[in-house]
Short mmCIF file of C-alpha atoms in Angstrom, two decimals:
data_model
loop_
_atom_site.label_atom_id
_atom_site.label_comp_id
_atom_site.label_asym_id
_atom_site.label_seq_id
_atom_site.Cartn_x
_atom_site.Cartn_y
_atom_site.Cartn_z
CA UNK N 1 43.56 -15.71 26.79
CA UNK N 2 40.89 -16.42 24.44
CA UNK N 3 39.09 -13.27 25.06
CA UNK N 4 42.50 -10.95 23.88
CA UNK N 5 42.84 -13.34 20.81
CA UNK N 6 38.92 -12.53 19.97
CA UNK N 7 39.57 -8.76 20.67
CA UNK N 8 42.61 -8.43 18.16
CA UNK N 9 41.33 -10.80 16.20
CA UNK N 10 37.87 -8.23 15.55
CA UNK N 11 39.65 -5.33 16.35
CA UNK N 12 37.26 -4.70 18.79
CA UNK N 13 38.54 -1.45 20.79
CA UNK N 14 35.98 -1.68 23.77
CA UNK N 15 35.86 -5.33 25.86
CA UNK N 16 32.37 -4.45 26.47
CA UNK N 17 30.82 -4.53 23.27
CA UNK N 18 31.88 -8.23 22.59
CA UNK N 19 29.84 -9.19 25.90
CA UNK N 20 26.79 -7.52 24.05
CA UNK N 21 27.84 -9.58 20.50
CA UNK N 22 25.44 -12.90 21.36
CA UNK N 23 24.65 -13.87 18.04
CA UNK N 24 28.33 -12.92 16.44
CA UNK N 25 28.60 -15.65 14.08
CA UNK N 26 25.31 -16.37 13.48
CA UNK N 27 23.15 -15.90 10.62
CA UNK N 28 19.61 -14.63 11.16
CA UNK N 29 17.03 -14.78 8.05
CA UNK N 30 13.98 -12.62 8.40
CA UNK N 31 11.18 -12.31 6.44
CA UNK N 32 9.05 -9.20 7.18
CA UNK N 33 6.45 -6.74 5.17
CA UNK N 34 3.56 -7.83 3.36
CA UNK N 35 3.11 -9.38 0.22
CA UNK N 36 0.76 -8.11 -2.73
CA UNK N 37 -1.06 -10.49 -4.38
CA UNK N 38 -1.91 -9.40 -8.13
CA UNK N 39 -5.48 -9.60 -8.95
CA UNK N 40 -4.45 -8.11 -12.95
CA UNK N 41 -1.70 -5.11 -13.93
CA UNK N 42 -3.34 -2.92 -11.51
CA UNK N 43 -5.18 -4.30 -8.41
CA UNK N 44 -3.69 -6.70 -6.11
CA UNK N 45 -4.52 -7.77 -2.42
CA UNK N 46 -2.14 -6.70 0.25
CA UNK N 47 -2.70 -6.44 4.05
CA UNK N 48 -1.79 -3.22 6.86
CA UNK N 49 1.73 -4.68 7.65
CA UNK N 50 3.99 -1.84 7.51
CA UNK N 51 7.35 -3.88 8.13
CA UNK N 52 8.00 -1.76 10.99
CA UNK N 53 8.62 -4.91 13.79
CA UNK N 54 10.28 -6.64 11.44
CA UNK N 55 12.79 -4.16 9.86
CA UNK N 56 13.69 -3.21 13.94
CA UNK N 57 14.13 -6.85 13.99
CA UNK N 58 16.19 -6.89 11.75
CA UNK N 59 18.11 -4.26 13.01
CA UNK N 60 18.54 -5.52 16.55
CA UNK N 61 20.28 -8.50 15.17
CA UNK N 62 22.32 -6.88 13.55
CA UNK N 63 23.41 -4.84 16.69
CA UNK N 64 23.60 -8.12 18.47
CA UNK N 65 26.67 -9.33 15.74
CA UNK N 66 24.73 -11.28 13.66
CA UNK N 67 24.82 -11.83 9.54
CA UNK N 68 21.29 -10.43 8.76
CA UNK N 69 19.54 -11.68 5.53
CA UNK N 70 16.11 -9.70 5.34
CA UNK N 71 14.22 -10.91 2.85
CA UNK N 72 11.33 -7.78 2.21
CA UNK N 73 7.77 -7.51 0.74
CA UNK N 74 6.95 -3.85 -0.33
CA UNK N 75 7.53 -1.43 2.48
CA UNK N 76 8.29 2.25 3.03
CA UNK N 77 11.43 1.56 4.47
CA UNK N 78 15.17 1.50 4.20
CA UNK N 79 17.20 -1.30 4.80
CA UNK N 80 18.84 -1.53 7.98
CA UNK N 81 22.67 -0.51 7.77
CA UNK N 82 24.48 -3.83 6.79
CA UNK N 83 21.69 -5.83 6.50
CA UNK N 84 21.31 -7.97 3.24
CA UNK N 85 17.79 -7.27 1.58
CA UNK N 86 16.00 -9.32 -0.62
CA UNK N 87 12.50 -7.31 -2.74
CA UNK N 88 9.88 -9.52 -3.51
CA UNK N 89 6.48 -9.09 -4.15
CA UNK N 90 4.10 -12.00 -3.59
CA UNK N 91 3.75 -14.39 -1.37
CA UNK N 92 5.26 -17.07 -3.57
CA UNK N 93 8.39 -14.78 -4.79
CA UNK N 94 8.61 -14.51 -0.87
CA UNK N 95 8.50 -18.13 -0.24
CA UNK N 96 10.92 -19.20 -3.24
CA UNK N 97 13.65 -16.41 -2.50
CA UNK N 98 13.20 -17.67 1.55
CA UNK N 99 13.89 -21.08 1.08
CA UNK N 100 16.71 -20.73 -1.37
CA UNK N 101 18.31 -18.67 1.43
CA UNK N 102 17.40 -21.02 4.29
CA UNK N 103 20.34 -23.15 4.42
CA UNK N 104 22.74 -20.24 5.02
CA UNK N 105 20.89 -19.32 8.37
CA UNK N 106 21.35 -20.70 11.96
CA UNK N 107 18.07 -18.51 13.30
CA UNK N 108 14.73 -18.17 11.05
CA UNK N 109 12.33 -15.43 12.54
CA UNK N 110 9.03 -15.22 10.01
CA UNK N 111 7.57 -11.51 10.54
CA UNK N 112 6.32 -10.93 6.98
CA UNK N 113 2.01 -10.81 6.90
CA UNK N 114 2.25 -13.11 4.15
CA UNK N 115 -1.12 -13.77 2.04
CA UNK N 116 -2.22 -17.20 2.30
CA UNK N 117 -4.37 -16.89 -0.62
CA UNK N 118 -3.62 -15.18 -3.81
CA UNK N 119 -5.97 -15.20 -7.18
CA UNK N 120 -6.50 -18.61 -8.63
CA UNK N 121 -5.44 -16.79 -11.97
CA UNK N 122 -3.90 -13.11 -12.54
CA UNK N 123 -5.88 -11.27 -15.92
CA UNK N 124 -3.10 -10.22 -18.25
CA UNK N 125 -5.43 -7.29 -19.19
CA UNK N 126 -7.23 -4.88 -16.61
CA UNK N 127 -10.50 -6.73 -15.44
CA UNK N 128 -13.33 -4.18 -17.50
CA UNK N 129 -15.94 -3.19 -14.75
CA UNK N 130 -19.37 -4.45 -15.44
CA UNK N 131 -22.55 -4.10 -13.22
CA UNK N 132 -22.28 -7.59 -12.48
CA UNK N 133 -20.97 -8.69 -8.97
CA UNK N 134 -18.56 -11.34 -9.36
CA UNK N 135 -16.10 -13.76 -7.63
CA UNK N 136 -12.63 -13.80 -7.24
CA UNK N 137 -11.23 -17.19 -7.01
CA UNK N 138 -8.74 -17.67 -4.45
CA UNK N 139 -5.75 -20.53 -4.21
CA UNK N 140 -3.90 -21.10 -1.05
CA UNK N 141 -0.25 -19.96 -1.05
CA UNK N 142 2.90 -22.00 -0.25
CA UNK N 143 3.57 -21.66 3.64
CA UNK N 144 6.93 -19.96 3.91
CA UNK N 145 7.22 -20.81 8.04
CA UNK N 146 5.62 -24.31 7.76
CA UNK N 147 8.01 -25.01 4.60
CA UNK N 148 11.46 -23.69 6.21
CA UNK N 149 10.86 -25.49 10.00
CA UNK N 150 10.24 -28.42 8.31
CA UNK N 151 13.00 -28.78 5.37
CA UNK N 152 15.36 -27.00 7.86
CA UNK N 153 14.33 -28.76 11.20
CA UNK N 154 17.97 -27.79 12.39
CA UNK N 155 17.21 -24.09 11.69
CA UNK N 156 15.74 -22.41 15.38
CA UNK N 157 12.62 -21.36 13.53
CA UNK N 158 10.64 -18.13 14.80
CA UNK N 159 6.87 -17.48 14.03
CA UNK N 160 4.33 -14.29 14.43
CA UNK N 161 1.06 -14.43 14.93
CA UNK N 162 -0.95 -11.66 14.07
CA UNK N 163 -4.33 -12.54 16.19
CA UNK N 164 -7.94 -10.73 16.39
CA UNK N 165 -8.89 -12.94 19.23
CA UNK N 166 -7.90 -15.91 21.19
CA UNK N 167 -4.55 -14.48 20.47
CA UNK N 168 -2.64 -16.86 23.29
CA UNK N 169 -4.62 -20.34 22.11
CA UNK N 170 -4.48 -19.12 18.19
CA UNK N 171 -0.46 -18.92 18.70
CA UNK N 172 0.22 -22.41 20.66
CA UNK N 173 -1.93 -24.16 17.92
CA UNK N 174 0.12 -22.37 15.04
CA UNK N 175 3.56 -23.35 17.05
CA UNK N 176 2.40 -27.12 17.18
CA UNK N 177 1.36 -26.95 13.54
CA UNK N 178 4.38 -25.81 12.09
CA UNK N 179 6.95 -27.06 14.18
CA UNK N 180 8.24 -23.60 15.41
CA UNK N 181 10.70 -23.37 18.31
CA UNK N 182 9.19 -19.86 19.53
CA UNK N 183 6.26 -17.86 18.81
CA UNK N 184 5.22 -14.07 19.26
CA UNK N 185 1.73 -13.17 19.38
CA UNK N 186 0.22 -9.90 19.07
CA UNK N 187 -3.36 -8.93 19.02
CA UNK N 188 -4.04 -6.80 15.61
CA UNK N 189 -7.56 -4.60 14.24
CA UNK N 190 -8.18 -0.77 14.09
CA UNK N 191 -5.65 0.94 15.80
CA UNK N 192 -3.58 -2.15 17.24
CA UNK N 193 0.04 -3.59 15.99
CA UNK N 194 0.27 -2.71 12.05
CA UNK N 195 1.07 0.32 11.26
CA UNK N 196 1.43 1.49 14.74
CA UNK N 197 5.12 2.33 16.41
CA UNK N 198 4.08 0.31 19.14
CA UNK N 199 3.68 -3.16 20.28
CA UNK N 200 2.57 -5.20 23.11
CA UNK N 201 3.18 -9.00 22.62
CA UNK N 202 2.80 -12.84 24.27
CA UNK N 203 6.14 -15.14 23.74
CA UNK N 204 6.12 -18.56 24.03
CA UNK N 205 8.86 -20.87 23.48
CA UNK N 206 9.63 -24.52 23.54
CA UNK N 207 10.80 -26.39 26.33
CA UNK N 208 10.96 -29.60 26.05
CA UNK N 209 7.87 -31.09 26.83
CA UNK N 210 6.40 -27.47 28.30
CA UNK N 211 6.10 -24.18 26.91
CA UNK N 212 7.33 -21.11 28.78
CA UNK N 213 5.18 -17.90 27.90
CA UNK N 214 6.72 -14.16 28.88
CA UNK N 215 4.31 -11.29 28.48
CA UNK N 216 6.33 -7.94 27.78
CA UNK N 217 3.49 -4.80 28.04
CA UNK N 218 3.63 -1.77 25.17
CA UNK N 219 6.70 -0.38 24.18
CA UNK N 220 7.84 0.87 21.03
CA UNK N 221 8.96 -1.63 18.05
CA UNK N 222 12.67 -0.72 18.03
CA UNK N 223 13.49 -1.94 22.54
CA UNK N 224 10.32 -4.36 22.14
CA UNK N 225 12.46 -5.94 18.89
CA UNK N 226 16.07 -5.98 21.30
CA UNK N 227 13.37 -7.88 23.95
CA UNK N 228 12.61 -10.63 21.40
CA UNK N 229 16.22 -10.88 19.88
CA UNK N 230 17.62 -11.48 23.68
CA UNK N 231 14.77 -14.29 24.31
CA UNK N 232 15.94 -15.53 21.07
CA UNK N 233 19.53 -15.27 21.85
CA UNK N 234 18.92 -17.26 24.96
CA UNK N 235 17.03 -20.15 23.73
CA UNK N 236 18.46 -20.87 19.89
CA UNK L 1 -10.17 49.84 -14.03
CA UNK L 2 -11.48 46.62 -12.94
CA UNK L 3 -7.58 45.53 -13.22
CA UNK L 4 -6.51 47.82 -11.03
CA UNK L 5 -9.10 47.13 -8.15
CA UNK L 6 -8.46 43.10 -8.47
CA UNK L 7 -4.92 44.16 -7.87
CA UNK L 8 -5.37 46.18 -4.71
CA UNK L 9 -7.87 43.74 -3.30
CA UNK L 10 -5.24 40.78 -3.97
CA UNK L 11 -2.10 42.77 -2.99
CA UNK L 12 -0.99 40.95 -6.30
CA UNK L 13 2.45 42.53 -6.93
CA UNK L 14 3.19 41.39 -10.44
CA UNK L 15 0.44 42.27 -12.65
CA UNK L 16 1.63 39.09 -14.61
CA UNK L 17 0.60 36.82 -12.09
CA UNK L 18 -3.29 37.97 -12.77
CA UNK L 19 -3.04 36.75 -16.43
CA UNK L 20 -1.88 33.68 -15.38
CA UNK L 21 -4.56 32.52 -12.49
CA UNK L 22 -7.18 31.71 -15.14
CA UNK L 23 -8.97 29.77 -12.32
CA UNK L 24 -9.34 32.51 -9.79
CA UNK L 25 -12.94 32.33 -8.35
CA UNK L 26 -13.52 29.23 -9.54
CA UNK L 27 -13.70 26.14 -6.95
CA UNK L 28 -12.24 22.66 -8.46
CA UNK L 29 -13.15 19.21 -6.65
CA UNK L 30 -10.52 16.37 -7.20
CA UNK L 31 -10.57 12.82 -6.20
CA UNK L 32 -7.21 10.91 -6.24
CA UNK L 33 -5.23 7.98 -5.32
CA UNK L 34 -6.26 4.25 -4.95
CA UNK L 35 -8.79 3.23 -2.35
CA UNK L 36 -8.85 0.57 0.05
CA UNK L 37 -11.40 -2.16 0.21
CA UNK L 38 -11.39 -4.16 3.75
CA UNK L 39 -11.37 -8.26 3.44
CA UNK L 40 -11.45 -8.30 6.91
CA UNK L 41 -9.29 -6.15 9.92
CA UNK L 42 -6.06 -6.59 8.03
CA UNK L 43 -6.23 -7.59 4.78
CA UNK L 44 -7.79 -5.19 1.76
CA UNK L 45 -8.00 -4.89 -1.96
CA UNK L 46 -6.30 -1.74 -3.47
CA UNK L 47 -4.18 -0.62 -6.85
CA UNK L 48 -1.10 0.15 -7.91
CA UNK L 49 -1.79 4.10 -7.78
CA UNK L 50 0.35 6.62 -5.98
CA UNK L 51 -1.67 9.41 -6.07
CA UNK L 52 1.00 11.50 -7.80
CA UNK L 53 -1.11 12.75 -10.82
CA UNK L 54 -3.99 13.71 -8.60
CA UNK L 55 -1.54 15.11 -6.24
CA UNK L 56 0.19 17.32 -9.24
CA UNK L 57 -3.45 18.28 -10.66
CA UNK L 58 -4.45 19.70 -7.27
CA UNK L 59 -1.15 21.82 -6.83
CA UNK L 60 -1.57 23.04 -10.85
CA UNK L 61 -4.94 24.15 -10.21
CA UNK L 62 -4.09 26.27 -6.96
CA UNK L 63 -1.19 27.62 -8.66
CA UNK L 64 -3.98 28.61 -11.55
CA UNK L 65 -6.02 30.63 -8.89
CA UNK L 66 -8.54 27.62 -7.94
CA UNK L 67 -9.79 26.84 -4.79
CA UNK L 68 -8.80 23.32 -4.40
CA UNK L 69 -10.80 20.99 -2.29
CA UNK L 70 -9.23 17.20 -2.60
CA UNK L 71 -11.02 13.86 -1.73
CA UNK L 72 -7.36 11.57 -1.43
CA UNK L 73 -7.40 7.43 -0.62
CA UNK L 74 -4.10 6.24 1.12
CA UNK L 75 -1.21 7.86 -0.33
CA UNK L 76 2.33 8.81 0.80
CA UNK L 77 1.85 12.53 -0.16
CA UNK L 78 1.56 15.72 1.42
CA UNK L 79 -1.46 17.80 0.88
CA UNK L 80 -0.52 21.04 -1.26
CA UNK L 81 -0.14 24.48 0.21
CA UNK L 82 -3.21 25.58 0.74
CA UNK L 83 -5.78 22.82 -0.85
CA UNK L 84 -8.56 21.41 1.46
CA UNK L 85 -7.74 17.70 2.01
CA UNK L 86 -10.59 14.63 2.86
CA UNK L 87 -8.84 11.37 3.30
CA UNK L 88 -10.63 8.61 3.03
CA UNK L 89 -9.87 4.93 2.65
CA UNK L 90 -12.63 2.73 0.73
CA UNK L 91 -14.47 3.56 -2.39
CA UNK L 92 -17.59 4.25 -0.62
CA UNK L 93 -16.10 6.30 1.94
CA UNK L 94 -14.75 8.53 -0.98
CA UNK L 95 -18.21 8.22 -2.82
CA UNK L 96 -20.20 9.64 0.05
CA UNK L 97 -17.33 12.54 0.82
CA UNK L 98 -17.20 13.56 -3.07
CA UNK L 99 -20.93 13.84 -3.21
CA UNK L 100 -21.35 15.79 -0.33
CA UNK L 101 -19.14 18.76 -1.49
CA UNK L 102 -19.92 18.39 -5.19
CA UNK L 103 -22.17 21.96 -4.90
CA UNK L 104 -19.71 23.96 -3.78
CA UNK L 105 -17.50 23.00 -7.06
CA UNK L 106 -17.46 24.53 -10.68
CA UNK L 107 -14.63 21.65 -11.67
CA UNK L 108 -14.88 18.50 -10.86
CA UNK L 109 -11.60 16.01 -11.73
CA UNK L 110 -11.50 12.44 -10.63
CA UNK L 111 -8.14 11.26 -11.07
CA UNK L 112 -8.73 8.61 -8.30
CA UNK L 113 -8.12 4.99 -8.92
CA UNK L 114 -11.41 4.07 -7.21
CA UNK L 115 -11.92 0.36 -6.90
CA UNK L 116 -14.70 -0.69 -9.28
CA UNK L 117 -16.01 -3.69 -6.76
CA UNK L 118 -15.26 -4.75 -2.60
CA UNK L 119 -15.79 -7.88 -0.42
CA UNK L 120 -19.59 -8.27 -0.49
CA UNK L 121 -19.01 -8.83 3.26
CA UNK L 122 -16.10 -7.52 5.49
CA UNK L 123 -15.40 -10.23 7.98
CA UNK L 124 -15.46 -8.95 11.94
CA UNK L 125 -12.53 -11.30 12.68
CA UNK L 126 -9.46 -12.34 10.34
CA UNK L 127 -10.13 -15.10 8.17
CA UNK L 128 -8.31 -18.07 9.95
CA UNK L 129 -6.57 -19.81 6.74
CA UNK L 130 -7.60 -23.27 5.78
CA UNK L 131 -6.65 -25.92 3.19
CA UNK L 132 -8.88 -25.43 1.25
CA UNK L 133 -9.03 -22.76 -1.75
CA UNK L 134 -11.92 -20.14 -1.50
CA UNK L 135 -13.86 -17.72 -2.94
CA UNK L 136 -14.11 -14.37 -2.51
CA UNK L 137 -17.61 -12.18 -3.50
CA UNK L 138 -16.98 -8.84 -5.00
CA UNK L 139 -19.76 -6.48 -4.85
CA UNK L 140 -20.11 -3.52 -7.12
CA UNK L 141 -18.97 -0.51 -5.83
CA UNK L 142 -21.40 3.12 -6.36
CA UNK L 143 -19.83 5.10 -9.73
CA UNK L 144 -18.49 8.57 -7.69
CA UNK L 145 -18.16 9.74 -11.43
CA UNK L 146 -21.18 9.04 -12.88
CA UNK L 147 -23.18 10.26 -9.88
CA UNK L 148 -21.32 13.44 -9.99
CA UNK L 149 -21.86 13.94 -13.79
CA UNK L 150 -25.18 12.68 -13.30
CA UNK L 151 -25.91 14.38 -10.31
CA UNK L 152 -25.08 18.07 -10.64
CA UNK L 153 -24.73 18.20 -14.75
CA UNK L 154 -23.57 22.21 -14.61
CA UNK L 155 -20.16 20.83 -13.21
CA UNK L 156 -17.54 20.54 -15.65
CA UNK L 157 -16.49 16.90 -15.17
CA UNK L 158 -13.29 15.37 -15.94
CA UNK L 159 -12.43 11.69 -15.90
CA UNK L 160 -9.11 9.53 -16.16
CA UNK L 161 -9.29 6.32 -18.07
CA UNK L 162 -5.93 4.24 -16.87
CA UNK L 163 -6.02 1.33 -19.64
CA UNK L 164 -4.17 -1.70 -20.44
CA UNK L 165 -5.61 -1.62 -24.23
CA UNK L 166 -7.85 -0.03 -26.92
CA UNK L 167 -6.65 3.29 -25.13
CA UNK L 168 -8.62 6.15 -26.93
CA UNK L 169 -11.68 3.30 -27.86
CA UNK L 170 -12.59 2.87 -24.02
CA UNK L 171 -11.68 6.13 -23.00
CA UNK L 172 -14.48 7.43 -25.37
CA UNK L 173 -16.79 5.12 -24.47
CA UNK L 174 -15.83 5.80 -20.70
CA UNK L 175 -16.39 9.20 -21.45
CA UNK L 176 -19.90 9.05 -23.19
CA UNK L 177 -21.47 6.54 -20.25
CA UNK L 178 -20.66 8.59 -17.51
CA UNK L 179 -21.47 12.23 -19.16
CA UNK L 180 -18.01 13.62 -19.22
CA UNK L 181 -17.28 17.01 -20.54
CA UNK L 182 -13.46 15.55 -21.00
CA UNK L 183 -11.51 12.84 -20.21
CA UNK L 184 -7.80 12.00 -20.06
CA UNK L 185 -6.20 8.28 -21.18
CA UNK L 186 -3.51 6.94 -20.00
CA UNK L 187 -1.87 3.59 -20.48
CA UNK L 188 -0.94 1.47 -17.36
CA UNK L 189 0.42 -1.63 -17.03
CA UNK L 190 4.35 -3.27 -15.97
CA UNK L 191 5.83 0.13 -15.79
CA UNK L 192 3.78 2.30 -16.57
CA UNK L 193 2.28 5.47 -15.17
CA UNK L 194 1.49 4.11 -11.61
CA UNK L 195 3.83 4.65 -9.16
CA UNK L 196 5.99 6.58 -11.76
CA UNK L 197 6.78 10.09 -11.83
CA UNK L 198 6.46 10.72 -15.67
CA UNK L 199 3.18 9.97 -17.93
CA UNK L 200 1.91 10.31 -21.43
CA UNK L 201 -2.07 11.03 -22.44
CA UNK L 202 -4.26 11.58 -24.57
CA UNK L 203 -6.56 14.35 -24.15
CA UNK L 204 -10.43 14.30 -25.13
CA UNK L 205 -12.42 16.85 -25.17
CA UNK L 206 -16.40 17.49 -25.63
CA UNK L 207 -16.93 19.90 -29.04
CA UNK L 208 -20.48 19.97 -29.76
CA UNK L 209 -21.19 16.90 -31.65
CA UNK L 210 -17.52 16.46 -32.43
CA UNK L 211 -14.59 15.28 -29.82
CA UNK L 212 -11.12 17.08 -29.79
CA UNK L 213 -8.07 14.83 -29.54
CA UNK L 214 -4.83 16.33 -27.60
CA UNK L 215 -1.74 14.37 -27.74
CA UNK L 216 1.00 14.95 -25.26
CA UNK L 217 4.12 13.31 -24.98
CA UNK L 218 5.80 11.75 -21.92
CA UNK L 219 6.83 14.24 -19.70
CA UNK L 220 7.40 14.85 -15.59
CA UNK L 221 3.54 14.48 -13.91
CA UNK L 222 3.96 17.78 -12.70
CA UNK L 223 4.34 19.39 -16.07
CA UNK L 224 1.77 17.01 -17.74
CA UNK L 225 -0.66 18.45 -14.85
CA UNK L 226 -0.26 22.16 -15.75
CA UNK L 227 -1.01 21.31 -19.12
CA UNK L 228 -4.45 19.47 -18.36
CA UNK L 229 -5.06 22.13 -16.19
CA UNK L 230 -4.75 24.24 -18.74
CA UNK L 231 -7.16 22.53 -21.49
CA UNK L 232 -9.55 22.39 -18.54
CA UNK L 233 -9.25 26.30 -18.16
CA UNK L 234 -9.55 26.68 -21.43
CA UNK L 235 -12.78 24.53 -22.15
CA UNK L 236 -14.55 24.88 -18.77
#
């Protein structure tokens, strides 16, 4: 039987776990975190992601049996157990290290709050104060999620978006726009999503000419993440 | 004996320990860490400071007999046994809280890495992204340590200079434009002194018509904070 040549073959002691394995053999990439984008040696521009949704991510699937690459702007976390992390900084060190990575993965699931603007032009020296106001000129960073779906249209590509309002119209728009397969949409501001151990979110995915939304209410990051990871599952 | 009644009142076992609280009575008011200045709900402009220095100050100056009151930005770090903590996030937030318990201090030490300007306007909603490149208007933030030095001149008043060149050049003039009785100079930059836990300064101090210059090596930010502490002590 196929199933006892799998189980010796693992050396998989319970039966059970192997019906919980979904994405065994699969290779998930994850980007998750936020980027800092330097303004000169000291200041930069960041944003309130803490990682925390996409590090339990991350972890789920891993605990699902997949190869996790996790590729990590500056967060107060640890790694997940077995997961492969990549450090970057900005949003372009994110985007370069991503795509390099891309073609190894069967399942692409952007988390990362990634800046889409950094500083035309970083100072080498520490900007002096002066009682002028000034301007900081801003340039428009690569787009990691638009950039992967479309180089690696074979790749089941996963976006977030982060939304103050409008959250359900913002997210369909942003899934159109860059090609994504499946979409999670939170609403964020004081006191909701980042930095928070709890979530409430809208998925929507792809289906053929329709899209299928499920609502899951609050719950902490760590189920809400197994929640995603089995819609995933299901649909990639 | 005066001694012996400071030791009854204290319950101060080790008669030692009275020599060595040099600040007993007196009441020292730190700032410290970076602050954060909103863009809009998620996104903000900070620094590269972990609050560490500040942090080590505060917990050299109780140890020294001080009360220690402690105006902190975002930081990873406990509050000290015993010191009177005001967390804040944004420059003005820390402006307004500083001021407003300035009289009750005979020290005051801003170690903070306050940001020197913010978004002229913080957006209600997040900034939906666009093609285009854009600009960003930075206001000038209020000067917490000028207005202190300014404000109540019988305060002893300490700054921090955190340079990328010229060190001891900009520290002095730092130090004459905002009214300083001292100031301490770091140098920051790739690897150095934020988000490290070792530091070398230089140490300038208000003589008269002359300035005294106090070199001390690299060393752990704990021990480097015991030793300002202790030229503060000594010239306050």
């Amino acid at each position: 039987q196929l199933t006892d040549v799998l189980l010796s073959l693992e050396n998989i002691e319970d039966p059970k776990d192997l019906t919980e394995k979904p994405l065994a053999g699969k290779t998930v990439l994850l980007t998750a975190g936020p980027t800092r984008e330097a303004i000169d040696p000291v200041r930069y521009i960041t944003n309130r992601s803490s990682g925390k949704m996409g590090y339990a991510i991350a972890s789920a699937a891993q605990n699902m049996g997949a190869k996790v690459i996790l590729v990590s702007g500056p967060v107060a976390l640890e790694a997940p157990n077995g997961v492969e992390r990549h450090l970057v900084e900005s949003a372009k060190e994110m985007h370069a290290k991503t795509l390099s990575l891309a073609d190894k993965a069967d399942i692409f699931i952007a988390t990362a709050a990634v800046a889409d603007y950094s500083p035309a032009n970083i100072a080498d020296q520490k900007i002096k104060k002066s009682e002028d106001d000034l301007s900081l000129k801003l340039a428009y960073n690569p787009d990691i999620l638009f950039d992967v779906s479309h180089q690696f249209p074979n790749l089941f590509s996963v976006g977030f978006a982060a939304e103050t309002e409008h959250l359900v119209e913002h997210a369909k728009a942003k899934m159109q726009r860059k090609k994504l397969d499946m979409i999670v949409a939170n609403h964020v501001g004081a006191n909701k999503a980042f930095d928070k151990d709890t979530n409430q979110v809208e998925i929507i995915v792809k289906d053929g000419d329709h899209d299928k939304q499920i609502s899951i209410p609050e719950m902490d990051k760590s189920e809400l993440a197994f929640k995603i990871m089995n819609v995933i599952a299901e649909n990639a």
